[in-house]
C-alpha positions as a Python dict, from the first residue, in 0.01 Angstrom:
ca = {
    (1, 'M'): (0, 0, 0),
    (2, 'R'): (233, 299, -45),
    (3, 'R'): (419, 194, 274),
    (4, 'L'): (490, -149, 125),
    (5, 'S'): (633, 10, -200),
    (6, 'L'): (849, 226, -17),
    (7, 'F'): (973, -63, 205),
    (8, 'S'): (1037, -273, -89),
    (9, 'A'): (1248, -10, -259),
    (10, 'A'): (1447, 42, 70),
    (11, 'A'): (1491, -335, 91),
    (12, 'L'): (1619, -342, -260),
    (13, 'A'): (1872, -83, -189),
    (14, 'V'): (1987, -253, 132),
    (15, 'L'): (2010, -605, -26),
    (16, 'A'): (2258, -489, -299),
    (17, 'A'): (2128, -784, -522),
    (18, 'P'): (2267, -841, -890),
    (19, 'A'): (2264, -564, -1120),
    (20, 'A'): (1942, -673, -1280),
    (21, 'V'): (1756, -559, -955),
    (22, 'V'): (1682, -181, -945),
    (23, 'A'): (1515, 27, -691),
    (24, 'A'): (1240, 140, -915),
    (25, 'D'): (1116, -167, -1151),
    (26, 'P'): (974, -64, -1488),
    (27, 'T'): (636, -158, -1587),
    (28, 'P'): (646, -552, -1658),
    (29, 'E'): (492, -680, -1989),
    (30, 'I'): (298, -931, -1809),
    (31, 'Q'): (22, -771, -1552),
    (32, 'R'): (-73, -1003, -1271),
    (33, 'A'): (-209, -974, -930),
    (34, 'A'): (-13, -789, -665),
    (35, 'T'): (105, -1103, -490),
    (36, 'A'): (70, -1485, -518),
    (37, 'P'): (-85, -1693, -252),
    (38, 'P'): (142, -1741, 64),
    (39, 'Q'): (352, -2052, 50),
    (40, 'P'): (451, -2263, 336),
    (41, 'A'): (806, -2346, 434),
    (42, 'G'): (911, -2674, 254),
    (43, 'S'): (652, -2647, -13),
    (44, 'V'): (799, -2637, -378),
    (45, 'H'): (580, -2426, -598),
    (46, 'T'): (588, -2311, -954),
    (47, 'L'): (636, -1935, -1005),
    (48, 'R'): (607, -1941, -1391),
    (49, 'Q'): (659, -2151, -1703),
    (50, 'I'): (834, -2022, -1998),
    (51, 'P'): (744, -2271, -2283),
    (52, 'E'): (966, -2119, -2542),
    (53, 'A'): (1288, -2185, -2333),
    (54, 'C'): (1145, -2522, -2212),
    (55, 'A'): (1178, -2394, -1862),
    (56, 'R'): (977, -2372, -1528),
    (57, 'L'): (1062, -2137, -1236),
    (58, 'E'): (1034, -2302, -914),
    (59, 'G'): (1080, -2193, -563),
    (60, 'M'): (1071, -2293, -191),
    (61, 'F'): (1076, -2111, 136),
    (62, 'T'): (1325, -2300, 351),
    (63, 'G'): (1267, -2174, 702),
    (64, 'D'): (1646, -2116, 718),
    (65, 'A'): (1734, -1761, 813),
    (66, 'A'): (2064, -1780, 617),
    (67, 'Q'): (1908, -1878, 301),
    (68, 'P'): (1515, -1822, 338),
    (69, 'Y'): (1416, -1902, -33),
    (70, 'K'): (1553, -2140, -293),
    (71, 'F'): (1494, -2059, -660),
    (72, 'A'): (1578, -2272, -934),
    (73, 'V'): (1521, -2296, -1315),
    (74, 'V'): (1416, -2629, -1404),
    (75, 'R'): (1365, -2796, -1764),
    (76, 'S'): (992, -2848, -1819),
    (77, 'S'): (1032, -3156, -2048),
    (78, 'P'): (1326, -3362, -2163),
    (79, 'N'): (1162, -3396, -2504),
    (80, 'C'): (1091, -3019, -2544),
    (81, 'Q'): (1296, -2822, -2823),
    (82, 'P'): (1352, -2476, -2696),
    (83, 'R'): (1309, -2179, -2906),
    (84, 'A'): (1473, -1948, -2665),
    (85, 'R'): (1775, -1967, -2413),
    (86, 'F'): (1748, -1929, -2043),
    (87, 'V'): (2074, -1735, -1922),
    (88, 'D'): (2198, -1656, -1574),
    (89, 'A'): (2109, -1315, -1475),
    (90, 'A'): (2410, -1241, -1295),
    (91, 'K'): (2623, -1297, -1580),
    (92, 'A'): (2389, -1125, -1849),
    (93, 'Q'): (2308, -811, -1638),
    (94, 'P'): (1971, -758, -1809),
    (95, 'S'): (1863, -400, -1840),
    (96, 'Q'): (1642, -192, -2079),
    (97, 'A'): (1957, -17, -2193),
    (98, 'A'): (2110, -326, -2321),
    (99, 'G'): (1800, -437, -2513),
    (100, 'W'): (1618, -641, -2248),
    (101, 'K'): (1255, -595, -2171),
    (102, 'F'): (1119, -630, -1817),
    (103, 'N'): (883, -923, -1869),
    (104, 'D'): (736, -1012, -1539),
    (105, 'L'): (752, -940, -1169),
    (106, 'I'): (631, -1221, -923),
    (107, 'R'): (594, -1183, -556),
    (108, 'V'): (547, -1468, -316),
    (109, 'P'): (495, -1409, 53),
    (110, 'S'): (578, -1662, 308),
    (111, 'A'): (292, -1834, 500),
    (112, 'A'): (519, -1852, 817),
    (113, 'C'): (641, -1508, 793),
    (114, 'P'): (392, -1274, 602),
    (115, 'Q'): (615, -969, 614),
    (116, 'Q'): (893, -1167, 403),
    (117, 'Q'): (847, -1228, 37),
    (118, 'A'): (1050, -1374, -257),
    (119, 'V'): (1056, -1138, -549),
    (120, 'V'): (1139, -1274, -895),
    (121, 'R'): (1212, -1050, -1183),
    (122, 'V'): (1187, -1189, -1531),
    (123, 'W'): (1369, -1024, -1833),
    (124, 'R'): (1324, -1100, -2200),
    (125, 'K'): (1579, -1022, -2474),
    (126, 'P'): (1363, -1045, -2811),
    (127, 'A'): (1553, -1153, -3127),
    (128, 'A'): (1450, -1096, -3481),
    (129, 'V'): (1348, -1462, -3545),
    (130, 'A'): (1230, -1542, -3920),
    (131, 'P'): (1149, -1886, -4038),
    (132, 'P'): (1397, -2014, -4305),
    (133, 'Q'): (1329, -1945, -4666),
    (134, 'L'): (1114, -2195, -4864),
    (135, 'D'): (1287, -2418, -5119),
    (136, 'A'): (1164, -2485, -5470),
    (137, 'Q'): (922, -2733, -5327),
    (138, 'G'): (765, -2501, -5094),
    (139, 'R'): (942, -2647, -4779),
    (140, 'A'): (1142, -2479, -4508),
    (141, 'R'): (1465, -2687, -4504),
    (142, 'L'): (1792, -2651, -4292),
    (143, 'Y'): (2083, -2848, -4425),
    (144, 'L'): (2343, -2965, -4194),
    (145, 'Q'): (2658, -2876, -4393),
    (146, 'D'): (2502, -2518, -4453),
    (147, 'E'): (2437, -2463, -4056),
    (148, 'K'): (2785, -2606, -3969),
    (149, 'A'): (2949, -2353, -4203),
    (150, 'R'): (2731, -2074, -4051),
    (151, 'A'): (2822, -2180, -3693),
    (152, 'E'): (3196, -2191, -3785),
    (153, 'A'): (3171, -1847, -3932),
    (154, 'A'): (2976, -1728, -3611),
    (155, 'K'): (2694, -1615, -3842),
    (156, 'L'): (2402, -1811, -3651),
    (157, 'A'): (2084, -1629, -3601),
    (158, 'E'): (2018, -1465, -3265),
    (159, 'V'): (1764, -1654, -3032),
    (160, 'P'): (1546, -1485, -2790),
    (161, 'M'): (1696, -1516, -2417),
    (162, 'F'): (1520, -1488, -2079),
    (163, 'A'): (1702, -1432, -1733),
    (164, 'A'): (1541, -1422, -1388),
    (165, 'A'): (1681, -1270, -1074),
    (166, 'M'): (1549, -1341, -723),
    (167, 'A'): (1571, -1164, -406),
    (168, 'V'): (1404, -1189, -56),
    (169, 'E'): (1236, -869, 49),
    (170, 'G'): (1114, -780, 390),
    (171, 'K'): (1196, -835, 752),
    (172, 'A'): (1284, -1183, 867),
    (173, 'C'): (1071, -1333, 1147),
    (174, 'G'): (1222, -1457, 1467),
    (175, 'G'): (1252, -1825, 1524),
}
């Protein structure tokens, strides 16, 4: 097990992936099994669902040496009303210093090439979200003209954000 963690750290340094990927990951908020079940090439699988962002993380091993794994963030439902935003990890550059929390670490090995695995790191940036104040009738109401004025003044409330970075670690199999 120790050999695998040392190899993973070395692979991260060599890959020089986005800034969100660091050699020594902090402890994630979500604790899960060490790895997911091995996935065959060409099989689309769900890595994780993030209901507050109306998003689902999907991946697929391609069998192509140039791009061994495809990763996508997919909207979970057209009717879903998100309470959080999903942003591009390369642009957001999530880090603990910037107020992001390391939320999840997902490792998926390839069934065809067990020494190769996709590693997805999910980051979460919390926001102090409070429900609107109740009016005289005890209802929480938002009025369009008030919200437009706040938007024009750039005083909209922050919303929580999520970002995910994917890297392929391990030695590629000959084929």
